[in-house]
């Protein structure tokens, strides 16, 4: 059971990035997935969530006009599109699996990736 | 939004000590509360869900308690590998919110 994030990097303010999370070792299409970020030296912040079939999505209020979560169950992959990047978006972005099959927002995160770093700087 | 207040921010302790970390929610979350451990340079790991249910493989010296708005994580007989940062999280409703974290350091 594994999650591997990719797509991070150094981006100028105003730029865009698409983060990816590749899942393996479990039936990806049965689980809701989440993005959590952690700014350097700071705590955890839940960013976006998506239900197992992609029908339901949630974005933090302060981010919802710039962040878009999506998934491709045929490719066992989760994505996060981030537009109009700002310095305050600089963080390590983790993808995480919700523990219970079929649950959406109603359980803890039992599997985490190693994270992909996004740095926004001119 | 359910606000989470976690305390203390820093806890200095010695191996063998018993320590307790608290989380208070701004609203009732019943038992929809998880605890995570994070070591430097690593992803968080789930320790406890449902406020008190230990994940498989988590040592029994970890225990969680509480319901409603007040929760606690207790580590009895602190071991060297337990020095880390701990976070609580409510998953009762969106946005799913985390506490600010408690760093457990060696005294």
Short mmCIF file of N, CA, C and O in Angstrom, two decimals, chain A residues 50-89:
data_model
loop_
_atom_site.label_atom_id
_atom_site.label_comp_id
_atom_site.label_asym_id
_atom_site.label_seq_id
_atom_site.Cartn_x
_atom_site.Cartn_y
_atom_site.Cartn_z
N UNK A 50 -11.73 14.55 -2.00
CA UNK A 50 -12.54 14.07 -3.10
C UNK A 50 -13.05 12.67 -2.75
O UNK A 50 -12.31 11.84 -2.22
N UNK A 51 -14.32 12.43 -3.07
CA UNK A 51 -14.92 11.14 -2.76
C UNK A 51 -14.38 10.07 -3.70
O UNK A 51 -13.71 10.36 -4.69
N UNK A 52 -14.70 8.82 -3.39
CA UNK A 52 -14.11 7.70 -4.12
C UNK A 52 -14.43 7.73 -5.61
O UNK A 52 -13.58 7.37 -6.44
N UNK A 53 -15.63 8.15 -5.98
CA UNK A 53 -16.00 8.17 -7.40
C UNK A 53 -15.83 9.56 -8.02
O UNK A 53 -16.16 9.76 -9.19
N UNK A 54 -15.33 10.51 -7.23
CA UNK A 54 -15.10 11.85 -7.76
C UNK A 54 -16.32 12.74 -7.76
O UNK A 54 -16.25 13.89 -8.22
N UNK A 55 -17.44 12.25 -7.24
CA UNK A 55 -18.68 13.03 -7.28
C UNK A 55 -18.63 14.23 -6.35
O UNK A 55 -19.12 15.32 -6.67
N UNK A 56 -18.04 14.03 -5.18
CA UNK A 56 -18.01 15.09 -4.18
C UNK A 56 -16.59 15.59 -3.99
O UNK A 56 -15.64 14.81 -3.92
N UNK A 57 -16.47 16.90 -3.90
CA UNK A 57 -15.17 17.52 -3.68
C UNK A 57 -15.32 18.62 -2.64
O UNK A 57 -16.39 19.23 -2.52
N UNK A 58 -14.24 18.85 -1.93
CA UNK A 58 -14.22 19.94 -0.96
C UNK A 58 -12.88 20.64 -1.05
O UNK A 58 -11.83 20.00 -1.15
N UNK A 59 -12.95 21.96 -1.01
CA UNK A 59 -11.72 22.75 -0.96
C UNK A 59 -11.84 23.73 0.20
O UNK A 59 -12.92 24.28 0.45
N UNK A 60 -10.74 23.95 0.89
CA UNK A 60 -10.73 24.96 1.94
C UNK A 60 -11.23 26.28 1.37
O UNK A 60 -10.88 26.64 0.24
N UNK A 61 -12.06 26.98 2.13
CA UNK A 61 -12.71 28.20 1.63
C UNK A 61 -11.73 29.20 1.04
O UNK A 61 -11.98 29.80 0.00
N UNK A 62 -10.60 29.36 1.69
CA UNK A 62 -9.64 30.37 1.25
C UNK A 62 -8.91 29.95 -0.02
O UNK A 62 -8.19 30.75 -0.62
N UNK A 63 -9.09 28.70 -0.44
CA UNK A 63 -8.33 28.17 -1.58
C UNK A 63 -9.21 27.78 -2.76
O UNK A 63 -8.70 27.50 -3.84
N UNK A 64 -10.53 27.76 -2.57
CA UNK A 64 -11.38 27.08 -3.54
C UNK A 64 -11.41 27.70 -4.91
O UNK A 64 -11.81 27.04 -5.88
N UNK A 65 -11.01 28.93 -5.06
CA UNK A 65 -11.02 29.52 -6.40
C UNK A 65 -9.70 29.31 -7.12
O UNK A 65 -9.58 29.64 -8.31
N UNK A 66 -8.71 28.75 -6.44
CA UNK A 66 -7.41 28.51 -7.06
C UNK A 66 -7.01 27.04 -7.08
O UNK A 66 -6.16 26.65 -7.87
N UNK A 67 -7.61 26.23 -6.21
CA UNK A 67 -7.25 24.82 -6.10
C UNK A 67 -8.37 23.96 -6.67
O UNK A 67 -9.55 24.20 -6.37
N UNK A 68 -8.00 22.93 -7.44
CA UNK A 68 -8.98 21.98 -7.96
C UNK A 68 -8.46 20.57 -7.79
O UNK A 68 -7.39 20.23 -8.32
N UNK A 69 -9.21 19.76 -7.06
CA UNK A 69 -8.84 18.36 -6.87
C UNK A 69 -9.59 17.51 -7.90
O UNK A 69 -10.73 17.81 -8.26
N UNK A 70 -8.92 16.48 -8.39
CA UNK A 70 -9.55 15.55 -9.32
C UNK A 70 -8.88 14.19 -9.16
O UNK A 70 -7.87 14.05 -8.47
N UNK A 71 -9.46 13.20 -9.80
CA UNK A 71 -8.89 11.85 -9.75
C UNK A 71 -9.22 11.11 -11.02
O UNK A 71 -10.21 11.40 -11.70
N UNK A 72 -8.37 10.13 -11.33
CA UNK A 72 -8.59 9.23 -12.46
C UNK A 72 -8.48 7.82 -11.90
O UNK A 72 -7.37 7.32 -11.69
N UNK A 73 -9.61 7.21 -11.63
CA UNK A 73 -9.59 5.88 -11.01
C UNK A 73 -9.01 4.81 -11.94
O UNK A 73 -8.47 3.82 -11.47
N UNK A 74 -9.12 5.03 -13.24
CA UNK A 74 -8.53 4.07 -14.18
C UNK A 74 -7.00 4.09 -14.11
O UNK A 74 -6.34 3.09 -14.40
N UNK A 75 -6.46 5.23 -13.70
CA UNK A 75 -5.00 5.37 -13.60
C UNK A 75 -4.51 5.33 -12.15
O UNK A 75 -3.33 5.56 -11.89
N UNK A 76 -5.42 5.07 -11.21
CA UNK A 76 -5.06 5.05 -9.79
C UNK A 76 -4.32 6.32 -9.36
O UNK A 76 -3.31 6.26 -8.64
N UNK A 77 -4.85 7.44 -9.80
CA UNK A 77 -4.14 8.70 -9.58
C UNK A 77 -5.05 9.80 -9.07
O UNK A 77 -6.22 9.92 -9.45
N UNK A 78 -4.47 10.61 -8.20
CA UNK A 78 -5.11 11.78 -7.61
C UNK A 78 -4.34 13.01 -8.08
O UNK A 78 -3.11 12.94 -8.24
N UNK A 79 -5.04 14.12 -8.28
CA UNK A 79 -4.39 15.32 -8.77
C UNK A 79 -4.82 16.54 -7.95
O UNK A 79 -5.89 16.57 -7.35
N UNK A 80 -3.95 17.55 -7.97
CA UNK A 80 -4.30 18.85 -7.40
C UNK A 80 -3.77 19.92 -8.34
O UNK A 80 -2.55 20.05 -8.51
N UNK A 81 -4.67 20.65 -8.96
CA UNK A 81 -4.30 21.76 -9.82
C UNK A 81 -4.29 23.03 -8.98
O UNK A 81 -5.30 23.33 -8.31
N UNK A 82 -3.17 23.72 -8.98
CA UNK A 82 -3.05 24.96 -8.20
C UNK A 82 -2.72 26.10 -9.16
O UNK A 82 -1.70 26.06 -9.86
N UNK A 83 -3.58 27.09 -9.19
CA UNK A 83 -3.38 28.26 -10.06
C UNK A 83 -3.08 29.49 -9.21
O UNK A 83 -3.30 29.52 -8.00
N UNK A 84 -2.59 30.53 -9.89
CA UNK A 84 -2.31 31.81 -9.24
C UNK A 84 -1.54 31.62 -7.93
O UNK A 84 -1.93 32.12 -6.87
N UNK A 85 -0.44 30.89 -8.04
CA UNK A 85 0.32 30.55 -6.83
C UNK A 85 0.85 31.79 -6.12
O UNK A 85 1.25 32.78 -6.75
N UNK A 86 0.84 31.70 -4.80
CA UNK A 86 1.30 32.78 -3.93
C UNK A 86 2.41 32.27 -3.02
O UNK A 86 2.53 31.06 -2.80
N UNK A 87 3.16 33.18 -2.47
CA UNK A 87 4.25 32.79 -1.56
C UNK A 87 3.74 31.94 -0.41
O UNK A 87 4.41 31.00 0.03
N UNK A 88 2.54 32.25 0.06
CA UNK A 88 1.99 31.51 1.21
C UNK A 88 1.56 30.08 0.85
O UNK A 88 1.17 29.31 1.73
N UNK A 89 1.59 29.73 -0.43
CA UNK A 89 1.31 28.35 -0.84
C UNK A 89 2.56 27.46 -0.72
O UNK A 89 2.47 26.24 -0.93
#
